[in-house]
JSON list of C-alpha atoms in Angstrom, two decimals:
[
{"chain": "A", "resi": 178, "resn": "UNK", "atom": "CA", "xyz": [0.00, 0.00, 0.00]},
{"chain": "A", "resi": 179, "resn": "UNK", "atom": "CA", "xyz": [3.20, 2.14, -0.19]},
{"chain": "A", "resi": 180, "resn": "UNK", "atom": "CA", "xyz": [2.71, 3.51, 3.34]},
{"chain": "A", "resi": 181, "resn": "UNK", "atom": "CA", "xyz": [-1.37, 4.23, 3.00]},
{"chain": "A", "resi": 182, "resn": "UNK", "atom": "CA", "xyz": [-2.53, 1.62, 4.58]},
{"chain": "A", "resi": 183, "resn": "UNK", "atom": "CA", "xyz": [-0.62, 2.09, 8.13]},
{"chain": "A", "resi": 184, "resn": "UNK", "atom": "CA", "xyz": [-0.65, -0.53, 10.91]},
{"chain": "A", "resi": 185, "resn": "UNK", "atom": "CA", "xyz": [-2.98, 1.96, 12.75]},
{"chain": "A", "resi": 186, "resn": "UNK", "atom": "CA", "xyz": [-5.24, 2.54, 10.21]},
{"chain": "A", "resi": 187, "resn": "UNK", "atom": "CA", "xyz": [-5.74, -1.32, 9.87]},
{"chain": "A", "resi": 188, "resn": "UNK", "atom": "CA", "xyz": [-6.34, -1.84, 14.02]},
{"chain": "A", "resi": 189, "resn": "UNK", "atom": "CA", "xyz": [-9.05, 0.86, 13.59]},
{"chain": "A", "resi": 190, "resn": "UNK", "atom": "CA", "xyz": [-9.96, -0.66, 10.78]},
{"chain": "A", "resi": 191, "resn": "UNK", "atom": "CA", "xyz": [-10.94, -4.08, 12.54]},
{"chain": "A", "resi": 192, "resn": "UNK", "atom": "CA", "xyz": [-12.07, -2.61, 15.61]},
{"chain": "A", "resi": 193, "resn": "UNK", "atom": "CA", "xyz": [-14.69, -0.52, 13.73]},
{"chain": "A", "resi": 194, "resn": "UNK", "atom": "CA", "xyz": [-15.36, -3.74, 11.58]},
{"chain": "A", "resi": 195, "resn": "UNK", "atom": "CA", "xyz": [-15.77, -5.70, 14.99]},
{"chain": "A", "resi": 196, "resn": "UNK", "atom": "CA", "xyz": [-17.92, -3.84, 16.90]},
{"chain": "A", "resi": 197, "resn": "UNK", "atom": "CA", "xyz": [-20.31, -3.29, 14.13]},
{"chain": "A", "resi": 198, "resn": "UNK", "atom": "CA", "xyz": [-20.36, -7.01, 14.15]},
{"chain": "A", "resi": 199, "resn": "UNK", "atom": "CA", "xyz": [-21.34, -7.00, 17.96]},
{"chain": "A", "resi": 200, "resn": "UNK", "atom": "CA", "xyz": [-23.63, -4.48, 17.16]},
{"chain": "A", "resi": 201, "resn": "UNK", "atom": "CA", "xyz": [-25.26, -6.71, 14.69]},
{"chain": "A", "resi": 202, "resn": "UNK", "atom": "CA", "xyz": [-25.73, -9.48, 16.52]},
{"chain": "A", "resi": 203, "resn": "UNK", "atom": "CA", "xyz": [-27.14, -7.40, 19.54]},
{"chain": "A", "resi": 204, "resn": "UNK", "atom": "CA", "xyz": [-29.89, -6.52, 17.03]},
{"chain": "A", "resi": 205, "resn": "UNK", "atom": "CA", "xyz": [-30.12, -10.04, 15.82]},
{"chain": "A", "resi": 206, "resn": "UNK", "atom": "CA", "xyz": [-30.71, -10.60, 19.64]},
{"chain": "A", "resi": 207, "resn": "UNK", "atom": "CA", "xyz": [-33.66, -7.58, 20.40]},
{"chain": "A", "resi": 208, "resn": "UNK", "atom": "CA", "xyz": [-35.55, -8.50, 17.66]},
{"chain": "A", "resi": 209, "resn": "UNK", "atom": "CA", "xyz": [-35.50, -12.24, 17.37]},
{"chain": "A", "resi": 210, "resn": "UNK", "atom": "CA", "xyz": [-34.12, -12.39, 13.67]},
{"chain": "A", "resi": 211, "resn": "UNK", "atom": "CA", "xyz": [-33.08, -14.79, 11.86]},
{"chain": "A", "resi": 212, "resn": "UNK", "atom": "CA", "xyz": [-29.04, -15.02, 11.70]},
{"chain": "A", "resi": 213, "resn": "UNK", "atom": "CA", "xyz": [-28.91, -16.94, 7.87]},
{"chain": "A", "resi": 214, "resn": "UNK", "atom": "CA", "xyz": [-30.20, -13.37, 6.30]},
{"chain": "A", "resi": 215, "resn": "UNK", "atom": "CA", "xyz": [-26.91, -11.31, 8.59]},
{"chain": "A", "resi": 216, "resn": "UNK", "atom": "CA", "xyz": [-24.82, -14.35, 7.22]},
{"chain": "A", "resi": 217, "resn": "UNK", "atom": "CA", "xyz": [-25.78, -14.42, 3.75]},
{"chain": "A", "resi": 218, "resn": "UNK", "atom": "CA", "xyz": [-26.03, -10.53, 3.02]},
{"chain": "A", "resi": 219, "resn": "UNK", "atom": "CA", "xyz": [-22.76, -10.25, 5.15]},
{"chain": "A", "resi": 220, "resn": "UNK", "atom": "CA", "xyz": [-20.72, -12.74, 3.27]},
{"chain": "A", "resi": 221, "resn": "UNK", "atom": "CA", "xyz": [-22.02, -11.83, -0.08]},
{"chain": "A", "resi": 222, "resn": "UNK", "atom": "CA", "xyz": [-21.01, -8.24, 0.23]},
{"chain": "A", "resi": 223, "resn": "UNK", "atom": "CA", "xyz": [-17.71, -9.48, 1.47]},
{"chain": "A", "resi": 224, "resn": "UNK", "atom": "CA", "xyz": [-17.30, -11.44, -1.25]},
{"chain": "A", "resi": 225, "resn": "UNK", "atom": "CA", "xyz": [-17.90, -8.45, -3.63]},
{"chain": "A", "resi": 226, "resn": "UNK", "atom": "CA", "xyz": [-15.90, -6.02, -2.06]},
{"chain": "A", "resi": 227, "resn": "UNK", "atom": "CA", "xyz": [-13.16, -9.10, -2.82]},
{"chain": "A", "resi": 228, "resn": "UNK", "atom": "CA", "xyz": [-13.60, -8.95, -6.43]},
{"chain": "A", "resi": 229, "resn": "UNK", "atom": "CA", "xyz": [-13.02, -5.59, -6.58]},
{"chain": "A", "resi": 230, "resn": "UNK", "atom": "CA", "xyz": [-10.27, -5.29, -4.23]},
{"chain": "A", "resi": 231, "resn": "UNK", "atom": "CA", "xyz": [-6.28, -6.31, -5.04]},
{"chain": "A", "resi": 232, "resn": "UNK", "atom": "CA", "xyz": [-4.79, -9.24, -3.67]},
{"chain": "A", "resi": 233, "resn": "UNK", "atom": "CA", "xyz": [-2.91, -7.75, -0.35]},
{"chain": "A", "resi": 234, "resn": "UNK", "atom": "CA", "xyz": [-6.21, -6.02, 0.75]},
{"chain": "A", "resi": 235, "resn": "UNK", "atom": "CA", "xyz": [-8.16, -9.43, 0.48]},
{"chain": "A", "resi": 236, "resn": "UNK", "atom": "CA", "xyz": [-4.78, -11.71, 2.07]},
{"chain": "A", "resi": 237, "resn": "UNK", "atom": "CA", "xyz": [-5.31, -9.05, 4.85]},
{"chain": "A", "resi": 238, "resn": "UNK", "atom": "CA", "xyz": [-9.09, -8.62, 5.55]},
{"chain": "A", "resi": 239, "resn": "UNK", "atom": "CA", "xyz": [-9.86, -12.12, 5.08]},
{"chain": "A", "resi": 240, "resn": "UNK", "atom": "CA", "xyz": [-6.90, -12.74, 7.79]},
{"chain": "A", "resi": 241, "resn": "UNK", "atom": "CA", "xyz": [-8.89, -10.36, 10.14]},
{"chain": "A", "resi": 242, "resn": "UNK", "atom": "CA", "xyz": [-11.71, -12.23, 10.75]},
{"chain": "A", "resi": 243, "resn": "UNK", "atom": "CA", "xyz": [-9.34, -14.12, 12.94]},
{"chain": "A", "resi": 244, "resn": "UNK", "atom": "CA", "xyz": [-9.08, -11.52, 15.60]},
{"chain": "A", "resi": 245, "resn": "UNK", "atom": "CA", "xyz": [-12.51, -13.05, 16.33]},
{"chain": "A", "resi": 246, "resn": "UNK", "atom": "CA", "xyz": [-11.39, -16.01, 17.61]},
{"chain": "A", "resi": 247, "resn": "UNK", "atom": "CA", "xyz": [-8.65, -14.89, 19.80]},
{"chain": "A", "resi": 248, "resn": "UNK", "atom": "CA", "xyz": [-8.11, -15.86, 23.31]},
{"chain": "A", "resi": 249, "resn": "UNK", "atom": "CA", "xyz": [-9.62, -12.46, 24.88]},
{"chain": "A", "resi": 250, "resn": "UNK", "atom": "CA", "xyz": [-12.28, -12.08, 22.02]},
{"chain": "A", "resi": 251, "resn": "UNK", "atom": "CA", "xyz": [-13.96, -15.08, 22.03]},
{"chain": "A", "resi": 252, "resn": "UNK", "atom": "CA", "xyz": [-15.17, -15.54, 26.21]},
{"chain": "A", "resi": 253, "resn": "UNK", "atom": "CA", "xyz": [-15.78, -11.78, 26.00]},
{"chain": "A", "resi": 254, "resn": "UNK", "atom": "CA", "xyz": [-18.34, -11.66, 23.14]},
{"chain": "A", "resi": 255, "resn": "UNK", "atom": "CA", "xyz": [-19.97, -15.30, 24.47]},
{"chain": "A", "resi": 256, "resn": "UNK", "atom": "CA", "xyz": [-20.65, -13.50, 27.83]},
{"chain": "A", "resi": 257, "resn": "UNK", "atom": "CA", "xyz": [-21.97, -10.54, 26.15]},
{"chain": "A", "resi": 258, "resn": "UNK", "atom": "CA", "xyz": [-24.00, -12.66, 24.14]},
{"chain": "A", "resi": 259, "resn": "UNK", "atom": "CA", "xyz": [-25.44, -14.82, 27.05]},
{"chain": "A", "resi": 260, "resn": "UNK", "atom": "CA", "xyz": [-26.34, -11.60, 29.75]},
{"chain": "A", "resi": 261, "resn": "UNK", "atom": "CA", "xyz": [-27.52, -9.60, 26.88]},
{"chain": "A", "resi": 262, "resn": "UNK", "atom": "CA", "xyz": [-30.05, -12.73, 25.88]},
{"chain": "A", "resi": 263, "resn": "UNK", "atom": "CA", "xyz": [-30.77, -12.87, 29.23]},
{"chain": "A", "resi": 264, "resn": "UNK", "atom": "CA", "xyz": [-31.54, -9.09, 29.95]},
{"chain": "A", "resi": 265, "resn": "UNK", "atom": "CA", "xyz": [-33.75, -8.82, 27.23]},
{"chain": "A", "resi": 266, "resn": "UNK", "atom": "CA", "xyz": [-35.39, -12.37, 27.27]},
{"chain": "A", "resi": 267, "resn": "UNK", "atom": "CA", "xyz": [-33.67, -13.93, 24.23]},
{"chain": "A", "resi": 268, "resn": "UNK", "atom": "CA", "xyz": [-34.26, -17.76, 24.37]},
{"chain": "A", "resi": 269, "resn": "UNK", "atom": "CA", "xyz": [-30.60, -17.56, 22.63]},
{"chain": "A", "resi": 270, "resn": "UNK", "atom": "CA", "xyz": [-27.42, -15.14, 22.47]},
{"chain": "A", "resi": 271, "resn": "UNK", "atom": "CA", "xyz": [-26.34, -16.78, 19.52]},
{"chain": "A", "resi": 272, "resn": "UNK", "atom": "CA", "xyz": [-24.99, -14.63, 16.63]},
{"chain": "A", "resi": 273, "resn": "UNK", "atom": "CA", "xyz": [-22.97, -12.55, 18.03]},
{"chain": "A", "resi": 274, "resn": "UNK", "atom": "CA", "xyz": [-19.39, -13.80, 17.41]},
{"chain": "A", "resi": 275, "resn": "UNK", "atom": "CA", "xyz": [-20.67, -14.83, 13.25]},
{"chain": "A", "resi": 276, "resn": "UNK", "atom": "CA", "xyz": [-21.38, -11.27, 13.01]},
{"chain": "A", "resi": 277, "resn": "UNK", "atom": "CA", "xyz": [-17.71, -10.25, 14.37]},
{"chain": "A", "resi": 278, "resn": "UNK", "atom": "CA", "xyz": [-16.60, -12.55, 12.18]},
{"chain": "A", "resi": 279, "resn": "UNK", "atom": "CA", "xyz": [-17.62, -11.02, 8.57]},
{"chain": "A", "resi": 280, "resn": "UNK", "atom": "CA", "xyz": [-17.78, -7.57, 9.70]},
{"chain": "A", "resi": 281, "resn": "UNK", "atom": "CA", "xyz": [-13.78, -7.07, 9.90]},
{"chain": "A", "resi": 282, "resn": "UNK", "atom": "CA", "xyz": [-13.71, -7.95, 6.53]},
{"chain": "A", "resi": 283, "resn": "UNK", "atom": "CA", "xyz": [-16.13, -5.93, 5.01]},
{"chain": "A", "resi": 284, "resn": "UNK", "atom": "CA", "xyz": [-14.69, -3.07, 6.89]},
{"chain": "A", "resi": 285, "resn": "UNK", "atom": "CA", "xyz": [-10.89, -3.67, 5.54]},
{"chain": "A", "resi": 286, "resn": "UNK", "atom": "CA", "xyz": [-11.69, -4.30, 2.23]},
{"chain": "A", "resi": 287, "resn": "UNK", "atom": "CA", "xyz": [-13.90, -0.94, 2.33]},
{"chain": "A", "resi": 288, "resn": "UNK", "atom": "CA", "xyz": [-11.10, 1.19, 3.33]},
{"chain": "A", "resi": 289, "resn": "UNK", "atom": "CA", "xyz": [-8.52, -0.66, 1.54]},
{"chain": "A", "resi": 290, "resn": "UNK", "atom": "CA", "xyz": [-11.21, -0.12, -1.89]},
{"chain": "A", "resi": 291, "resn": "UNK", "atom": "CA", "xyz": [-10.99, 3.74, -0.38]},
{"chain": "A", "resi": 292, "resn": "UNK", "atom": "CA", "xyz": [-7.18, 4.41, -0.39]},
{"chain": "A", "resi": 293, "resn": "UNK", "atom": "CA", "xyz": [-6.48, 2.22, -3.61]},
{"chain": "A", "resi": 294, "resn": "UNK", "atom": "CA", "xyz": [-9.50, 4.91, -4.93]},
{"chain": "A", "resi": 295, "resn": "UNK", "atom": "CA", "xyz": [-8.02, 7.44, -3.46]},
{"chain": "A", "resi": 296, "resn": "UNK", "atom": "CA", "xyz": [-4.66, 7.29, -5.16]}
]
């Protein structure tokens, strides 16, 4: 990326991407959706933004949906998931960590489509 794409830019990057996810699946949660229709329109729009996007963006935004399954992330968003479900009566908290998932990507490859774009 010749020095556009910093290190910060790409922890911001997947933060953003992450907590959208967690916001997702919090709404998934309060209104008792179905998850296949976050997972489908999710994925396919990641898999858009791939076509469009060169080779080191993709290697590194499909690499970011790791973070979600890190050591810290992973017990943190499950016990989100569970007291939120039970604050609000969910019969599940389920969703939450597929949302994380997909959402890094989607944001990366956004703002990686942005600065190639943008020079």
């Amino acid at each position: 990326s010749r020095g556009t794409f910093t290190k910060r830019t790409l922890i911001y990057t997947v933060s953003f991407g992450v907590g959208i996810g967690i916001l997702l699946g919090l709404i998934k949660i309060t209104f008792k959706m179905n998850i296949i229709y976050f997972l489908l329109v999710g994925y396919t729009v990641a898999f858009i933004l791939t076509i469009f996007s060169t080779e080191e963006y993709t290697n590194v935004a499909w690499d970011s949906a790791g973070v979600t399954t890190g050591a810290v992330t992973v017990p943190l968003v499950m016990a989100l998931g569970l007291a939120f479900g039970n604050a609000v009566d969910a019969i599940e908290g389920f969703g939450i960590l597929a949302m994380a998932s997909f959402s890094p990507i989607i944001s990366v490859l956004t703002v990686g489509l942005f600065v190639q774009y943008k020079h």
